Amino acid sequence: MLNQNENNNIENKLTNEPNINDENLDLMSKILLEEELMNNILTNQQEARILSGKEVAAAIADDCLTRAIHLQSRGCHPTLAVFRVGERPDDIYYENSIKRHCEQVGVRCQTLTLPATIREEEFASMLTQTSQDSSIHGIFFFSPLPPNLNETYLRSLITPDKDVDCLARATQAELYFGGPTRGFAPCTAAAVMEMLRYYQIPVAGKQVVVLGRSLVVGRPLAMLLLDANATVTIAHSKSENLSQVCWQADIVIAAVGKPRLVQGGWLRPGQVVIDIGANADPENGGKMCGDVDFAAAHSMVEAITPVPGGVGLVTTAILCRHVIEAAERESVNG
Ligand code: NAP
């Protein structure tokens, strides 16, 4: 961040500028601030290595395409069924991203849009039928579902073999046993593990702090890290001394959904930072930001994932990989 002197410099530059009025003062000030910030980042000798999600997603996509072509040559077309209930813009955005990824890697994506008023029995019957349909290899629906639907029950109708995002309690429970399972890990948690693997960041024996304990991200990720022999700390909104907890870790993973909660002062050189947060940026309308103050962290730590362009891209790629894996298992076993 800029210090007081740097801020004063910007103010001086602006007040000495001829032909500047109140209307464009704000805009000019923003542009100069961004330039100054960028200069700071560029001239800093301790820049973090950027762990690009794009690169990891591309590598996964290459692998998926090869495997999908192989499956197709044996008469099996890997297929994902996606159910969307209602018209939430976030769900539609994610659905489009899933469709795009599937198309790129040779996975068929069957989408079904249901009205928010759908009766539970009706949706349940569709899920049961799809679970029994041998031409479908993966099933996914967006959550949260509307409050009139019992989400836990509906998730339980997805057979573990096709539960490609670990939605059902039974599949989630398998994660806690360690070792190979019938189901799949949640895509976001698996995406983080894939990023660490791809960039050869060792986790065995390392102190890893996971900020966030949600059932979809924080907890399952902690289990996967434990399986990989990390020493895991799970922190949450009631944790004390969060800055200290983060500072002591070798790897900091943020999944809290709070824009820039993790500040530069919480971090130190040598750390790896994985930012799962996908938040609307309160300082930059319409843009997205992570749970970590990227500008501050970037000049401090050894490696960091950007937002956007980090874990999110890998998550969708992992979903496609899970569908292909499910199809491979089925074609071997079934
Ligand atoms: P969530 O269900 O709201 O859980 C947030 C977790 O963060 C909770 O455990 C909460 O603690 C903790 N927390 C909240 N405020 C905190 C604070 N001030 N200090 C410490 N911990 C705090 O969210 P989620 O579904 O896990 O998602 C987390 C973030 O990841 C969101 O930004 C979401 O958009 C993003 N996300 C990204 C992807 C992706 O693929 N990139 C996928 C899923 C989610 P308590 O348990 O004590 O309430």
Short mmCIF file of N, CA and C in Angstrom, two decimals, residues 73-135:
data_model
loop_
_atom_site.label_atom_id
_atom_site.label_comp_id
_atom_site.label_asym_id
_atom_site.label_seq_id
_atom_site.Cartn_x
_atom_site.Cartn_y
_atom_site.Cartn_z
N SER A 73 -13.55 -43.47 -28.26
CA SER A 73 -13.16 -44.50 -29.23
C SER A 73 -13.65 -45.88 -28.78
N ARG A 74 -13.96 -45.99 -27.48
CA ARG A 74 -14.51 -47.26 -26.99
C ARG A 74 -16.04 -47.20 -26.81
N GLY A 75 -16.63 -46.15 -27.40
CA GLY A 75 -18.10 -46.05 -27.40
C GLY A 75 -18.70 -45.42 -26.16
N CYS A 76 -17.86 -44.81 -25.32
CA CYS A 76 -18.39 -44.19 -24.10
C CYS A 76 -18.22 -42.67 -24.21
N HIS A 77 -19.32 -41.93 -24.09
CA HIS A 77 -19.22 -40.48 -24.18
C HIS A 77 -19.43 -39.87 -22.79
N PRO A 78 -18.33 -39.42 -22.12
CA PRO A 78 -18.49 -38.90 -20.76
C PRO A 78 -19.52 -37.78 -20.69
N THR A 79 -20.49 -37.90 -19.78
CA THR A 79 -21.62 -36.97 -19.75
C THR A 79 -21.92 -36.48 -18.34
N LEU A 80 -22.11 -35.16 -18.24
CA LEU A 80 -22.46 -34.52 -16.96
C LEU A 80 -23.89 -34.00 -17.04
N ALA A 81 -24.70 -34.31 -16.03
CA ALA A 81 -26.06 -33.74 -15.96
C ALA A 81 -26.04 -32.60 -14.94
N VAL A 82 -26.45 -31.41 -15.39
CA VAL A 82 -26.45 -30.24 -14.51
C VAL A 82 -27.89 -29.77 -14.33
N PHE A 83 -28.33 -29.71 -13.07
CA PHE A 83 -29.67 -29.20 -12.76
C PHE A 83 -29.53 -27.80 -12.18
N ARG A 84 -30.31 -26.88 -12.72
CA ARG A 84 -30.37 -25.54 -12.11
C ARG A 84 -31.81 -25.25 -11.74
N VAL A 85 -32.02 -24.92 -10.46
CA VAL A 85 -33.37 -24.60 -10.00
C VAL A 85 -33.45 -23.08 -9.84
N GLY A 86 -34.31 -22.45 -10.63
CA GLY A 86 -34.45 -20.99 -10.54
C GLY A 86 -33.49 -20.28 -11.47
N GLU A 87 -33.43 -18.96 -11.31
CA GLU A 87 -32.70 -18.12 -12.27
C GLU A 87 -31.67 -17.23 -11.58
N ARG A 88 -31.00 -17.76 -10.55
CA ARG A 88 -30.00 -16.93 -9.86
C ARG A 88 -28.84 -16.60 -10.81
N PRO A 89 -28.49 -15.32 -10.93
CA PRO A 89 -27.44 -14.94 -11.89
C PRO A 89 -26.11 -15.66 -11.63
N ASP A 90 -25.75 -15.88 -10.37
CA ASP A 90 -24.48 -16.58 -10.05
C ASP A 90 -24.50 -17.99 -10.64
N ASP A 91 -25.66 -18.67 -10.49
CA ASP A 91 -25.79 -20.04 -10.99
C ASP A 91 -25.69 -20.06 -12.52
N ILE A 92 -26.34 -19.08 -13.14
CA ILE A 92 -26.32 -19.03 -14.62
C ILE A 92 -24.89 -18.80 -15.12
N TYR A 93 -24.18 -17.91 -14.43
CA TYR A 93 -22.79 -17.61 -14.80
C TYR A 93 -21.94 -18.88 -14.69
N TYR A 94 -22.09 -19.59 -13.57
CA TYR A 94 -21.30 -20.80 -13.34
C TYR A 94 -21.70 -21.88 -14.34
N GLU A 95 -23.00 -21.97 -14.62
CA GLU A 95 -23.49 -22.98 -15.58
C GLU A 95 -22.84 -22.75 -16.95
N ASN A 96 -22.79 -21.50 -17.38
CA ASN A 96 -22.18 -21.21 -18.68
C ASN A 96 -20.71 -21.58 -18.70
N SER A 97 -20.04 -21.32 -17.58
CA SER A 97 -18.62 -21.66 -17.49
C SER A 97 -18.44 -23.19 -17.55
N ILE A 98 -19.32 -23.92 -16.87
CA ILE A 98 -19.24 -25.39 -16.90
C ILE A 98 -19.46 -25.90 -18.33
N LYS A 99 -20.47 -25.34 -19.00
CA LYS A 99 -20.77 -25.78 -20.37
C LYS A 99 -19.57 -25.56 -21.29
N ARG A 100 -18.96 -24.38 -21.15
CA ARG A 100 -17.79 -24.03 -21.99
C ARG A 100 -16.65 -25.02 -21.75
N HIS A 101 -16.35 -25.25 -20.49
CA HIS A 101 -15.24 -26.17 -20.15
C HIS A 101 -15.52 -27.57 -20.68
N CYS A 102 -16.76 -28.04 -20.47
CA CYS A 102 -17.12 -29.40 -20.91
C CYS A 102 -16.90 -29.53 -22.41
N GLU A 103 -17.39 -28.54 -23.13
CA GLU A 103 -17.28 -28.58 -24.59
C GLU A 103 -15.82 -28.68 -25.03
N GLN A 104 -14.95 -27.92 -24.33
CA GLN A 104 -13.53 -27.89 -24.72
C GLN A 104 -12.84 -29.23 -24.52
N VAL A 105 -13.33 -30.03 -23.57
CA VAL A 105 -12.59 -31.26 -23.24
C VAL A 105 -13.34 -32.53 -23.63
N GLY A 106 -14.37 -32.39 -24.44
CA GLY A 106 -15.06 -33.59 -24.95
C GLY A 106 -16.00 -34.23 -23.95
N VAL A 107 -16.50 -33.41 -22.98
CA VAL A 107 -17.51 -33.93 -22.05
C VAL A 107 -18.86 -33.38 -22.47
N ARG A 108 -19.84 -34.26 -22.58
CA ARG A 108 -21.19 -33.81 -22.91
C ARG A 108 -21.81 -33.20 -21.66
N CYS A 109 -22.48 -32.05 -21.82
CA CYS A 109 -23.10 -31.41 -20.65
C CYS A 109 -24.59 -31.26 -20.91
N GLN A 110 -25.39 -31.99 -20.14
CA GLN A 110 -26.86 -31.90 -20.29
C GLN A 110 -27.39 -31.01 -19.19
N THR A 111 -27.94 -29.85 -19.57
CA THR A 111 -28.44 -28.95 -18.53
C THR A 111 -29.96 -28.99 -18.49
N LEU A 112 -30.47 -28.93 -17.28
CA LEU A 112 -31.92 -28.92 -17.12
C LEU A 112 -32.28 -27.79 -16.16
N THR A 113 -33.09 -26.83 -16.63
CA THR A 113 -33.50 -25.72 -15.78
C THR A 113 -34.88 -26.00 -15.24
N LEU A 114 -35.01 -25.91 -13.92
CA LEU A 114 -36.29 -26.20 -13.26
C LEU A 114 -36.82 -24.93 -12.60
N PRO A 115 -38.14 -24.80 -12.53
CA PRO A 115 -38.69 -23.59 -11.88
C PRO A 115 -38.42 -23.63 -10.37
N ALA A 116 -38.25 -22.44 -9.78
CA ALA A 116 -37.97 -22.37 -8.34
C ALA A 116 -39.12 -22.96 -7.52
N THR A 117 -40.30 -23.08 -8.17
CA THR A 117 -41.48 -23.60 -7.46
C THR A 117 -41.62 -25.11 -7.59
N ILE A 118 -40.64 -25.76 -8.18
CA ILE A 118 -40.77 -27.20 -8.42
C ILE A 118 -41.04 -27.96 -7.12
N ARG A 119 -41.85 -29.01 -7.20
CA ARG A 119 -42.15 -29.80 -6.01
C ARG A 119 -40.99 -30.75 -5.73
N GLU A 120 -40.76 -30.97 -4.46
CA GLU A 120 -39.61 -31.80 -4.05
C GLU A 120 -39.68 -33.20 -4.67
N GLU A 121 -40.89 -33.82 -4.68
CA GLU A 121 -41.02 -35.19 -5.21
C GLU A 121 -40.62 -35.22 -6.68
N GLU A 122 -40.96 -34.15 -7.38
CA GLU A 122 -40.68 -34.12 -8.82
C GLU A 122 -39.16 -34.08 -9.06
N PHE A 123 -38.50 -33.18 -8.33
CA PHE A 123 -37.05 -33.06 -8.47
C PHE A 123 -36.38 -34.36 -8.00
N ALA A 124 -36.89 -34.92 -6.92
CA ALA A 124 -36.33 -36.16 -6.37
C ALA A 124 -36.41 -37.27 -7.42
N SER A 125 -37.54 -37.34 -8.10
CA SER A 125 -37.71 -38.41 -9.08
C SER A 125 -36.72 -38.22 -10.26
N MET A 126 -36.49 -36.97 -10.65
CA MET A 126 -35.53 -36.71 -11.74
C MET A 126 -34.12 -37.12 -11.32
N LEU A 127 -33.76 -36.79 -10.07
CA LEU A 127 -32.41 -37.13 -9.60
C LEU A 127 -32.22 -38.65 -9.52
N THR A 128 -33.28 -39.33 -9.06
CA THR A 128 -33.19 -40.79 -8.94
C THR A 128 -33.04 -41.42 -10.32
N GLN A 129 -33.84 -40.93 -11.25
CA GLN A 129 -33.76 -41.47 -12.62
C GLN A 129 -32.38 -41.24 -13.22
N THR A 130 -31.86 -40.02 -13.01
CA THR A 130 -30.55 -39.68 -13.60
C THR A 130 -29.46 -40.52 -12.94
N SER A 131 -29.61 -40.77 -11.65
CA SER A 131 -28.63 -41.60 -10.94
C SER A 131 -28.59 -43.02 -11.51
N GLN A 132 -29.74 -43.46 -12.04
CA GLN A 132 -29.81 -44.84 -12.56
C GLN A 132 -29.50 -44.92 -14.06
N ASP A 133 -29.37 -43.77 -14.69
CA ASP A 133 -29.17 -43.72 -16.15
C ASP A 133 -27.69 -43.99 -16.48
N SER A 134 -27.44 -45.10 -17.15
CA SER A 134 -26.04 -45.49 -17.39
C SER A 134 -25.32 -44.59 -18.40
N SER A 135 -26.09 -43.73 -19.12
CA SER A 135 -25.41 -42.83 -20.06
C SER A 135 -24.94 -41.54 -19.39
#
